[in-house]
Amino acid sequence: QVQLVESGGGLVQAGGSLRLSCAASGRTVSSYAMGWFRQAPGKEREFVTSISRSGGNTIYADSVKGRFTISKDNAKNTVYLQMNSLKPEDTAVYYCAATVKTWRTGVDDYDYWGQGTQVTVSS
């Protein structure tokens, strides 16, 4: 079983950047496909991006494509989400998640979740 802890959230102006980190313990991130999801107030949790076990494949939601980048550092047992050109609509709690399945986009496909980190983008 893996434990996930997110960090790096905060308040940023529109157009700015943040890098979120997801530190894993208990198991290595190379054992899982990893994903980032987000949940805004009053909305359902939605897929942002995911990366395969090998790190060789990624997929992004259309809303973040070209602005966000997911990466995985197996040596540090950490997954990152680099977020550039942030918009107010990116404001949400961001969650890191792990799945033993092949990399997926559905919330229900993920087995392990972090506690989330708040990202607020001001206009």
Coordinates of N, CA, C and O in Angstrom, one line a residue:
Q1 N 0.8 -1.2 0.0 CA 0.0 0.0 0.0 C 0.9 1.2 0.0 O 1.9 1.3 0.6
V2 N 0.5 2.3 -0.7 CA 1.2 3.5 -0.8 C 0.5 4.6 -0.1 O -0.8 4.7 -0.1
Q3 N 1.2 5.5 0.5 CA 0.7 6.7 1.1 C 1.2 7.9 0.3 O 2.3 7.9 -0.1
L4 N 0.3 8.9 0.0 CA 0.6 10.0 -0.8 C 0.4 11.3 -0.1 O -0.7 11.5 0.6
V5 N 1.3 12.2 -0.2 CA 1.2 13.5 0.4 C 1.5 14.6 -0.6 O 2.6 14.7 -1.1
E6 N 0.5 15.5 -0.8 CA 0.7 16.6 -1.8 C 1.2 17.8 -1.1 O 1.0 18.0 0.1
S7 N 1.9 18.6 -1.8 CA 2.4 19.9 -1.3 C 2.6 20.8 -2.5 O 2.6 20.4 -3.7
G8 N 2.8 22.1 -2.2 CA 3.1 23.1 -3.3 C 2.0 24.0 -3.7 O 2.1 24.9 -4.5
G9 N 0.8 23.8 -3.1 CA -0.3 24.6 -3.4 C -0.2 26.0 -2.9 O 0.8 26.3 -2.1
G10 N -1.0 26.9 -3.3 CA -1.0 28.3 -2.7 C -1.8 29.2 -3.6 O -2.6 28.8 -4.4
L11 N -1.6 30.5 -3.3 CA -2.3 31.6 -4.0 C -1.3 32.2 -5.1 O -0.2 32.5 -4.8
V12 N -1.8 32.3 -6.3 CA -1.0 32.8 -7.4 C -1.9 33.7 -8.3 O -3.1 33.4 -8.4
Q13 N -1.3 34.7 -8.9 CA -2.1 35.5 -9.9 C -2.3 34.8 -11.2 O -1.5 33.9 -11.6
A14 N -3.3 35.1 -11.9 CA -3.5 34.6 -13.2 C -2.3 34.8 -14.1 O -1.7 35.9 -14.1
G15 N -2.0 33.8 -14.8 CA -0.8 33.8 -15.7 C 0.5 33.3 -15.0 O 1.5 33.1 -15.6
G16 N 0.4 33.1 -13.7 CA 1.5 32.6 -12.9 C 1.7 31.1 -13.0 O 0.9 30.4 -13.7
S17 N 2.6 30.6 -12.2 CA 3.0 29.1 -12.2 C 3.1 28.6 -10.8 O 3.4 29.4 -9.9
L18 N 2.8 27.3 -10.7 CA 3.0 26.6 -9.4 C 3.5 25.2 -9.8 O 3.1 24.7 -10.9
R19 N 4.2 24.6 -8.9 CA 4.6 23.2 -9.1 C 4.1 22.4 -7.9 O 4.6 22.7 -6.7
L20 N 3.2 21.5 -8.1 CA 2.8 20.6 -7.0 C 3.6 19.4 -6.9 O 4.1 18.9 -8.0
S21 N 3.8 18.9 -5.7 CA 4.6 17.6 -5.5 C 3.7 16.6 -4.8 O 2.8 17.0 -4.0
C22 N 3.9 15.4 -5.1 CA 3.2 14.3 -4.5 C 4.3 13.3 -4.0 O 4.8 12.5 -4.9
A23 N 4.5 13.3 -2.8 CA 5.5 12.4 -2.2 C 4.9 11.1 -1.8 O 3.9 11.1 -1.0
A24 N 5.5 10.0 -2.2 CA 4.9 8.6 -1.9 C 5.8 7.9 -0.9 O 7.0 8.1 -0.8
S25 N 5.1 7.1 -0.1 CA 5.8 6.3 0.9 C 5.1 4.9 1.0 O 4.0 4.8 0.6
G26 N 5.9 3.9 1.4 CA 5.3 2.6 1.5 C 5.5 1.7 0.3 O 5.8 0.6 0.4
R27 N 5.4 2.3 -0.9 CA 5.7 1.6 -2.1 C 6.3 2.7 -3.1 O 6.1 3.9 -2.9
T28 N 6.9 2.2 -4.1 CA 7.5 3.1 -5.0 C 6.5 3.5 -6.1 O 5.6 2.8 -6.5
V29 N 6.7 4.8 -6.6 CA 5.7 5.3 -7.6 C 5.9 4.5 -8.9 O 5.0 4.5 -9.8
S30 N 7.0 3.8 -9.1 CA 7.2 3.0 -10.3 C 6.2 1.8 -10.3 O 6.0 1.2 -11.4
S31 N 5.6 1.5 -9.2 CA 4.7 0.4 -9.1 C 3.3 0.8 -9.6 O 2.4 -0.1 -9.7
Y32 N 3.0 2.1 -9.8 CA 1.7 2.6 -10.0 C 1.7 3.5 -11.2 O 2.7 4.2 -11.5
A33 N 0.5 3.6 -11.9 CA 0.2 4.7 -12.7 C -0.3 5.8 -11.8 O -1.0 5.5 -10.8
M34 N 0.1 7.0 -12.0 CA -0.2 8.1 -11.1 C -1.0 9.2 -11.8 O -0.9 9.4 -13.0
G35 N -1.9 9.8 -11.0 CA -2.8 10.8 -11.6 C -2.9 12.0 -10.7 O -2.7 12.0 -9.5
W36 N -3.3 13.1 -11.3 CA -3.7 14.3 -10.6 C -5.2 14.6 -11.0 O -5.6 14.6 -12.1
F37 N -5.9 14.9 -9.9 CA -7.3 15.3 -10.1 C -7.5 16.6 -9.4 O -6.7 17.0 -8.6
R38 N -8.7 17.3 -9.6 CA -9.0 18.5 -8.9 C -10.5 18.6 -8.6 O -11.3 18.0 -9.3
Q39 N -10.8 19.3 -7.6 CA -12.2 19.5 -7.2 C -12.4 20.9 -6.8 O -11.8 21.4 -5.8
A40 N -13.2 21.6 -7.5 CA -13.6 23.0 -7.2 C -14.9 23.0 -6.3 O -15.6 22.0 -6.3
P41 N -15.1 24.0 -5.5 CA -16.3 24.0 -4.6 C -17.6 23.8 -5.4 O -17.8 24.5 -6.5
G42 N -18.4 22.9 -4.9 CA -19.7 22.6 -5.6 C -19.6 21.8 -6.8 O -20.6 21.6 -7.5
K43 N -18.4 21.3 -7.2 CA -18.3 20.6 -8.4 C -17.7 19.2 -8.1 O -17.1 18.9 -7.0
E44 N -17.9 18.3 -9.0 CA -17.3 16.9 -8.8 C -15.8 16.9 -9.1 O -15.3 17.8 -9.8
R45 N -15.2 15.9 -8.5 CA -13.8 15.8 -8.7 C -13.5 15.4 -10.2 O -14.2 14.6 -10.8
E46 N -12.5 16.1 -10.8 CA -12.3 15.8 -12.2 C -10.9 15.5 -12.5 O -10.0 15.9 -11.8
F47 N -10.7 14.7 -13.6 CA -9.4 14.3 -14.0 C -8.6 15.5 -14.6 O -9.1 16.3 -15.3
V48 N -7.3 15.5 -14.2 CA -6.4 16.6 -14.8 C -5.4 15.9 -15.7 O -5.3 16.3 -16.9
T49 N -4.6 14.9 -15.2 CA -3.6 14.3 -16.0 C -3.2 13.0 -15.3 O -3.4 12.8 -14.1
S50 N -2.6 12.1 -16.1 CA -2.0 10.9 -15.5 C -0.8 10.5 -16.3 O -0.5 10.9 -17.4
I51 N 0.1 9.7 -15.6 CA 1.3 9.2 -16.2 C 1.4 7.7 -15.9 O 1.0 7.2 -14.8
S52 N 1.9 7.0 -16.9 CA 2.0 5.5 -16.7 C 3.1 5.1 -15.8 O 3.9 5.9 -15.3
R53 N 3.1 3.8 -15.4 CA 4.1 3.3 -14.5 C 5.5 3.6 -14.9 O 6.4 4.0 -14.1
S54 N 5.8 3.5 -16.2 CA 7.1 3.7 -16.7 C 7.5 5.2 -16.9 O 8.6 5.6 -17.0
G55 N 6.4 6.0 -16.9 CA 6.6 7.4 -17.1 C 6.6 7.8 -18.6 O 6.8 9.0 -18.9
G56 N 6.5 6.8 -19.4 CA 6.6 7.0 -20.8 C 5.4 7.5 -21.5 O 5.4 7.9 -22.7
N57 N 4.3 7.4 -20.8 CA 3.0 7.8 -21.4 C 2.3 8.8 -20.5 O 2.2 8.6 -19.3
T58 N 1.7 9.8 -21.0 CA 0.9 10.8 -20.3 C -0.3 11.1 -21.0 O -0.4 11.0 -22.3
I59 N -1.3 11.6 -20.3 CA -2.6 12.1 -20.9 C -3.1 13.3 -20.1 O -2.9 13.3 -18.9
Y60 N -3.7 14.2 -20.8 CA -4.1 15.4 -20.1 C -5.6 15.7 -20.5 O -6.0 15.5 -21.6
A61 N -6.3 16.4 -19.5 CA -7.6 16.9 -19.8 C -7.4 18.1 -20.8 O -6.4 18.8 -20.8
D62 N -8.4 18.2 -21.7 CA -8.3 19.3 -22.7 C -8.1 20.7 -22.1 O -7.4 21.5 -22.6
S63 N -8.7 20.9 -20.9 CA -8.7 22.2 -20.2 C -7.3 22.6 -19.8 O -7.0 23.7 -19.5
V64 N -6.3 21.6 -19.6 CA -5.0 21.9 -19.1 C -3.9 21.6 -20.1 O -2.7 21.9 -19.9
K65 N -4.3 21.0 -21.2 CA -3.3 20.6 -22.2 C -2.5 21.8 -22.7 O -3.1 22.8 -23.1
G66 N -1.2 21.6 -22.8 CA -0.3 22.7 -23.2 C 0.1 23.6 -22.1 O 1.0 24.5 -22.2
R67 N -0.6 23.5 -20.9 CA -0.2 24.4 -19.8 C 0.3 23.6 -18.6 O 1.2 24.1 -17.9
F68 N -0.1 22.4 -18.4 CA 0.3 21.6 -17.3 C 1.2 20.4 -17.8 O 1.0 19.9 -18.9
T69 N 2.1 20.0 -16.9 CA 3.0 18.9 -17.2 C 3.1 18.0 -16.0 O 3.5 18.5 -15.0
I70 N 2.9 16.7 -16.2 CA 3.1 15.7 -15.1 C 4.4 15.1 -15.4 O 4.8 14.8 -16.5
S71 N 5.1 14.8 -14.3 CA 6.4 14.0 -14.4 C 6.5 13.2 -13.1 O 5.9 13.4 -12.1
K72 N 7.4 12.2 -13.3 CA 7.7 11.3 -12.2 C 9.2 11.1 -12.0 O 9.9 10.9 -12.9
D73 N 9.6 11.2 -10.7 CA 11.0 11.0 -10.3 C 11.0 9.8 -9.4 O 10.8 9.9 -8.3
N74 N 11.4 8.7 -10.0 CA 11.4 7.4 -9.3 C 12.4 7.4 -8.2 O 12.2 6.9 -7.1
A75 N 13.6 8.1 -8.4 CA 14.6 8.2 -7.4 C 14.1 8.9 -6.1 O 14.5 8.5 -5.0
K76 N 13.3 9.9 -6.3 CA 12.8 10.7 -5.2 C 11.4 10.2 -4.8 O 10.8 10.7 -3.8
N77 N 10.9 9.2 -5.5 CA 9.6 8.6 -5.2 C 8.5 9.7 -5.2 O 7.7 9.7 -4.3
T78 N 8.6 10.6 -6.1 CA 7.7 11.8 -6.1 C 7.2 12.0 -7.5 O 7.9 11.8 -8.5
V79 N 5.9 12.5 -7.6 CA 5.3 12.9 -8.8 C 5.0 14.4 -8.8 O 4.7 14.9 -7.7
Y80 N 5.2 15.0 -9.9 CA 5.1 16.5 -9.9 C 4.0 16.9 -10.9 O 3.7 16.2 -11.9
L81 N 3.4 18.1 -10.6 CA 2.5 18.7 -11.6 C 3.0 20.1 -11.8 O 2.8 20.9 -10.8
Q82 N 3.6 20.4 -12.9 CA 4.0 21.8 -13.2 C 2.8 22.5 -13.9 O 2.3 22.0 -14.9
M83 N 2.4 23.6 -13.3 CA 1.2 24.3 -13.8 C 1.6 25.7 -14.2 O 2.1 26.5 -13.4
N84 N 1.5 26.0 -15.5 CA 1.9 27.3 -16.1 C 0.6 28.0 -16.6 O -0.4 27.3 -16.9
S85 N 0.8 29.3 -16.8 CA -0.3 30.1 -17.4 C -1.7 29.8 -16.7 O -2.7 29.5 -17.3
L86 N -1.6 29.8 -15.4 CA -2.8 29.5 -14.6 C -3.9 30.5 -14.8 O -3.7 31.7 -15.0
K87 N -5.1 30.0 -14.7 CA -6.3 30.7 -14.9 C -7.2 30.6 -13.6 O -7.1 29.7 -12.9
P88 N -8.1 31.6 -13.4 CA -8.9 31.5 -12.2 C -9.7 30.2 -12.2 O -10.0 29.7 -11.1
E89 N -10.1 29.7 -13.3 CA -10.9 28.5 -13.4 C -10.1 27.2 -13.0 O -10.6 26.1 -12.8
D90 N -8.8 27.4 -12.8 CA -7.9 26.3 -12.3 C -8.0 26.2 -10.7 O -7.5 25.3 -10.2
T91 N -8.7 27.1 -10.1 CA -8.8 27.1 -8.7 C -9.5 25.9 -8.2 O -10.6 25.6 -8.7
A92 N -8.9 25.1 -7.3 CA -9.5 23.9 -6.8 C -8.5 23.3 -5.8 O -7.4 23.7 -5.6
V93 N -9.0 22.2 -5.1 CA -8.1 21.4 -4.4 C -7.6 20.3 -5.3 O -8.4 19.7 -6.0
Y94 N -6.3 20.2 -5.3 CA -5.7 19.2 -6.2 C -5.2 18.0 -5.5 O -4.6 18.1 -4.4
Y95 N -5.6 16.8 -6.0 CA -5.3 15.5 -5.4 C -4.4 14.7 -6.3 O -4.6 14.6 -7.5
C96 N -3.5 14.0 -5.6 CA -2.7 13.0 -6.2 C -3.3 11.6 -6.0 O -3.8 11.4 -4.9
A97 N -3.2 10.7 -7.0 CA -3.8 9.4 -6.8 C -2.9 8.4 -7.5 O -2.2 8.7 -8.4
A98 N -3.1 7.1 -7.0 CA -2.3 6.0 -7.6 C -3.2 4.9 -8.0 O -4.2 4.6 -7.2
T99 N -2.9 4.2 -9.0 CA -3.7 3.0 -9.4 C -2.8 1.9 -9.8 O -1.7 2.1 -10.5
V100 N -3.2 0.7 -9.5 CA -2.4 -0.5 -10.0 C -2.8 -0.9 -11.4 O -2.2 -1.7 -12.0
K101 N -3.8 -0.2 -11.9 CA -4.2 -0.5 -13.3 C -3.3 0.3 -14.3 O -2.6 1.1 -13.9
T102 N -3.5 0.0 -15.5 CA -2.9 0.8 -16.6 C -3.4 2.2 -16.4 O -4.5 2.4 -16.0
W103 N -2.6 3.2 -16.8 CA -3.0 4.6 -16.5 C -4.4 4.9 -17.1 O -4.7 4.6 -18.2
R104 N -5.2 5.5 -16.2 CA -6.6 5.8 -16.4 C -7.0 7.2 -16.1 O -6.2 7.9 -15.6
T105 N -8.2 7.6 -16.5 CA -8.7 8.9 -16.3 C -9.9 9.0 -15.4 O -10.3 10.1 -15.0
G106 N -10.4 7.9 -14.9 CA -11.6 7.9 -14.1 C -11.3 7.9 -12.6 O -10.3 7.3 -12.2
V107 N -12.0 8.7 -11.9 CA -11.8 8.8 -10.4 C -11.9 7.4 -9.8 O -11.1 7.1 -8.9
D108 N -12.9 6.6 -10.2 CA -13.1 5.3 -9.6 C -12.0 4.3 -10.0 O -11.9 3.2 -9.4
D109 N -11.1 4.6 -10.9 CA -10.1 3.7 -11.3 C -8.9 3.8 -10.4 O -8.0 3.0 -10.4
Y110 N -8.8 4.8 -9.5 CA -7.7 5.0 -8.6 C -7.9 4.5 -7.2 O -9.0 4.6 -6.7
D111 N -6.9 3.8 -6.7 CA -7.0 3.1 -5.5 C -6.5 3.9 -4.2 O -7.0 3.6 -3.1
Y112 N -5.6 4.8 -4.4 CA -5.0 5.5 -3.3 C -5.0 7.0 -3.6 O -4.7 7.4 -4.7
W113 N -5.3 7.8 -2.5 CA -5.4 9.2 -2.7 C -4.7 10.0 -1.6 O -4.6 9.5 -0.5
G114 N -4.1 11.1 -2.0 CA -3.6 12.0 -1.0 C -4.7 12.9 -0.4 O -5.9 12.7 -0.7
Q115 N -4.3 13.8 0.5 CA -5.3 14.6 1.2 C -5.7 15.9 0.5 O -6.6 16.5 0.8
G116 N -4.9 16.2 -0.5 CA -5.2 17.3 -1.4 C -4.4 18.6 -1.0 O -4.0 18.7 0.2
T117 N -4.2 19.5 -1.9 CA -3.6 20.8 -1.7 C -4.3 21.8 -2.4 O -4.7 21.6 -3.6
Q118 N -4.6 23.0 -1.8 CA -5.4 24.0 -2.3 C -4.6 24.9 -3.3 O -3.5 25.3 -3.0
V119 N -5.2 25.1 -4.5 CA -4.6 26.0 -5.4 C -5.6 27.1 -5.7 O -6.8 26.8 -6.1
T120 N -5.3 28.4 -5.5 CA -6.2 29.5 -5.7 C -5.5 30.4 -6.7 O -4.4 30.9 -6.5
V121 N -6.2 30.7 -7.8 CA -5.7 31.6 -8.8 C -6.6 32.9 -8.9 O -7.8 32.8 -9.1
S122 N -5.9 34.0 -8.6 CA -6.7 35.3 -8.5 C -6.6 36.0 -9.9 O -5.7 35.9 -10.6
S123 N -7.7 36.7 -10.2 CA -7.8 37.3 -11.5 C -7.2 38.7 -11.4 O -6.9 39.3 -10.4

